[in-house]
PDB file of C-alpha atoms in Angstrom:
ATOM      1  CA  MET A  22       0.000   0.000   0.000  1.00  0.00           C
ATOM      2  CA  LEU A  23       2.785   2.386   0.882  1.00  0.00           C
ATOM      3  CA  ARG A  24       4.619   1.685  -2.340  1.00  0.00           C
ATOM      4  CA  ALA A  25       1.438   2.218  -4.376  1.00  0.00           C
ATOM      5  CA  GLU A  26       0.699   5.545  -2.682  1.00  0.00           C
ATOM      6  CA  LEU A  27       4.245   6.750  -3.303  1.00  0.00           C
ATOM      7  CA  ALA A  28       4.362   5.493  -6.892  1.00  0.00           C
ATOM      8  CA  GLU A  29       1.104   7.108  -7.985  1.00  0.00           C
ATOM      9  CA  PRO A  30       0.218  10.042  -5.743  1.00  0.00           C
ATOM     10  CA  ARG A  31      -3.458  10.949  -5.687  1.00  0.00           C
ATOM     11  CA  PRO A  32      -5.535  13.320  -3.620  1.00  0.00           C
ATOM     12  CA  GLY A  33      -5.039  12.362   0.008  1.00  0.00           C
ATOM     13  CA  SER A  34      -1.857  10.380  -0.662  1.00  0.00           C
ATOM     14  CA  ARG A  35       0.187  12.452   1.784  1.00  0.00           C
ATOM     15  CA  THR A  36      -2.270  11.655   4.573  1.00  0.00           C
ATOM     16  CA  VAL A  37      -2.354   7.956   3.647  1.00  0.00           C
ATOM     17  CA  VAL A  38       1.452   7.796   3.565  1.00  0.00           C
ATOM     18  CA  ASP A  39       1.667   9.559   6.947  1.00  0.00           C
ATOM     19  CA  ARG A  40      -0.780   7.118   8.553  1.00  0.00           C
ATOM     20  CA  LEU A  41       0.785   4.047   6.972  1.00  0.00           C
ATOM     21  CA  THR A  42       4.224   5.045   8.231  1.00  0.00           C
ATOM     22  CA  ASP A  43       2.749   5.585  11.713  1.00  0.00           C
ATOM     23  CA  VAL A  44       1.285   2.063  11.660  1.00  0.00           C
ATOM     24  CA  LEU A  45       4.507   0.611  10.273  1.00  0.00           C
ATOM     25  CA  PHE A  46       6.510   2.281  13.044  1.00  0.00           C
ATOM     26  CA  VAL A  47       4.208   0.871  15.745  1.00  0.00           C
ATOM     27  CA  HIS A  48       4.540  -2.634  14.298  1.00  0.00           C
ATOM     28  CA  ILE A  49       8.332  -2.328  14.179  1.00  0.00           C
ATOM     29  CA  VAL A  50       8.494  -1.194  17.817  1.00  0.00           C
ATOM     30  CA  ARG A  51       6.118  -3.981  18.882  1.00  0.00           C
ATOM     31  CA  ARG A  52       8.235  -6.602  17.179  1.00  0.00           C
ATOM     32  CA  TRP A  53      11.460  -5.190  18.560  1.00  0.00           C
ATOM     33  CA  THR A  54      10.102  -5.161  22.129  1.00  0.00           C
ATOM     34  CA  ALA A  55       8.776  -8.720  21.736  1.00  0.00           C
ATOM     35  CA  GLU A  56      12.206  -9.884  20.582  1.00  0.00           C
ATOM     36  CA  GLN A  57      13.905  -8.119  23.509  1.00  0.00           C
ATOM     37  CA  GLY A  58      11.868 -10.054  26.040  1.00  0.00           C
ATOM     38  CA  ASP A  59      12.915  -9.018  29.519  1.00  0.00           C
ATOM     39  CA  HIS A  60      16.539  -8.491  28.498  1.00  0.00           C
ATOM     40  CA  GLY A  61      18.315  -5.198  28.103  1.00  0.00           C
ATOM     41  CA  ALA A  62      17.478  -1.757  29.369  1.00  0.00           C
ATOM     42  CA  SER A  63      15.197   0.498  27.411  1.00  0.00           C
ATOM     43  CA  TRP A  64      12.551   3.097  28.106  1.00  0.00           C
ATOM     44  CA  VAL A  65      10.354   1.233  25.601  1.00  0.00           C
ATOM     45  CA  LEU A  66      10.503  -1.890  27.784  1.00  0.00           C
ATOM     46  CA  GLY A  67       9.524   0.332  30.704  1.00  0.00           C
ATOM     47  CA  LEU A  68       6.148   0.867  29.038  1.00  0.00           C
ATOM     48  CA  ARG A  69       5.227  -2.691  30.082  1.00  0.00           C
ATOM     49  CA  ASP A  70       5.085  -1.530  33.701  1.00  0.00           C
ATOM     50  CA  PRO A  71       1.993   0.625  34.388  1.00  0.00           C
ATOM     51  CA  GLN A  72       3.733   2.919  36.865  1.00  0.00           C
ATOM     52  CA  VAL A  73       6.835   3.411  34.721  1.00  0.00           C
ATOM     53  CA  ALA A  74       4.557   4.026  31.726  1.00  0.00           C
ATOM     54  CA  ALA A  75       2.707   6.651  33.785  1.00  0.00           C
ATOM     55  CA  ALA A  76       5.993   8.407  34.600  1.00  0.00           C
ATOM     56  CA  ILE A  77       7.054   8.358  30.933  1.00  0.00           C
ATOM     57  CA  SER A  78       3.660   9.799  29.948  1.00  0.00           C
ATOM     58  CA  LEU A  79       4.083  12.598  32.456  1.00  0.00           C
ATOM     59  CA  LEU A  80       7.493  13.439  31.001  1.00  0.00           C
ATOM     60  CA  HIS A  81       5.985  13.596  27.520  1.00  0.00           C
ATOM     61  CA  GLU A  82       2.977  15.653  28.637  1.00  0.00           C
ATOM     62  CA  GLY A  83       5.090  18.201  30.493  1.00  0.00           C
ATOM     63  CA  PRO A  84       8.540  18.326  28.938  1.00  0.00           C
ATOM     64  CA  ALA A  85       9.194  21.831  30.280  1.00  0.00           C
ATOM     65  CA  GLN A  86       8.340  20.758  33.839  1.00  0.00           C
ATOM     66  CA  PRO A  87      11.523  20.464  35.923  1.00  0.00           C
ATOM     67  CA  TRP A  88      10.589  16.983  37.168  1.00  0.00           C
ATOM     68  CA  THR A  89      12.381  15.445  40.094  1.00  0.00           C
ATOM     69  CA  VAL A  90      12.487  11.709  40.659  1.00  0.00           C
ATOM     70  CA  GLU A  91      10.372  12.155  43.779  1.00  0.00           C
ATOM     71  CA  GLU A  92       7.716  14.189  41.918  1.00  0.00           C
ATOM     72  CA  LEU A  93       7.511  11.563  39.164  1.00  0.00           C
ATOM     73  CA  ALA A  94       7.303   8.784  41.736  1.00  0.00           C
ATOM     74  CA  ARG A  95       4.506  10.525  43.608  1.00  0.00           C
ATOM     75  CA  ALA A  96       2.566  11.379  40.440  1.00  0.00           C
ATOM     76  CA  SER A  97       2.977   7.814  39.150  1.00  0.00           C
ATOM     77  CA  ALA A  98       1.680   6.300  42.399  1.00  0.00           C
ATOM     78  CA  LEU A  99       5.090   4.859  43.290  1.00  0.00           C
ATOM     79  CA  ARG A 100       5.136   6.847  46.515  1.00  0.00           C
ATOM     80  CA  PRO A 101       2.347   7.931  48.862  1.00  0.00           C
ATOM     81  CA  GLN A 102       0.874  11.377  48.182  1.00  0.00           C
TER      82      GLN A 102
END
């Protein structure tokens, strides 16, 4: 599908190509994480843990926030409020 959209652009092709590459990227990351198992260190593997995933989400939602480890822990329910 991607090749066809790139070979013969039509109205909406840019949007289709953008979405197809998004889906392709997700599939690549899924496969890579599945192959990693529980080995290695990676923030992507951290997404398997709900509290670590919450902390990563907070970092992405507020990149300008001067987060401390304690603030992230508290906001991610790793420490009592």
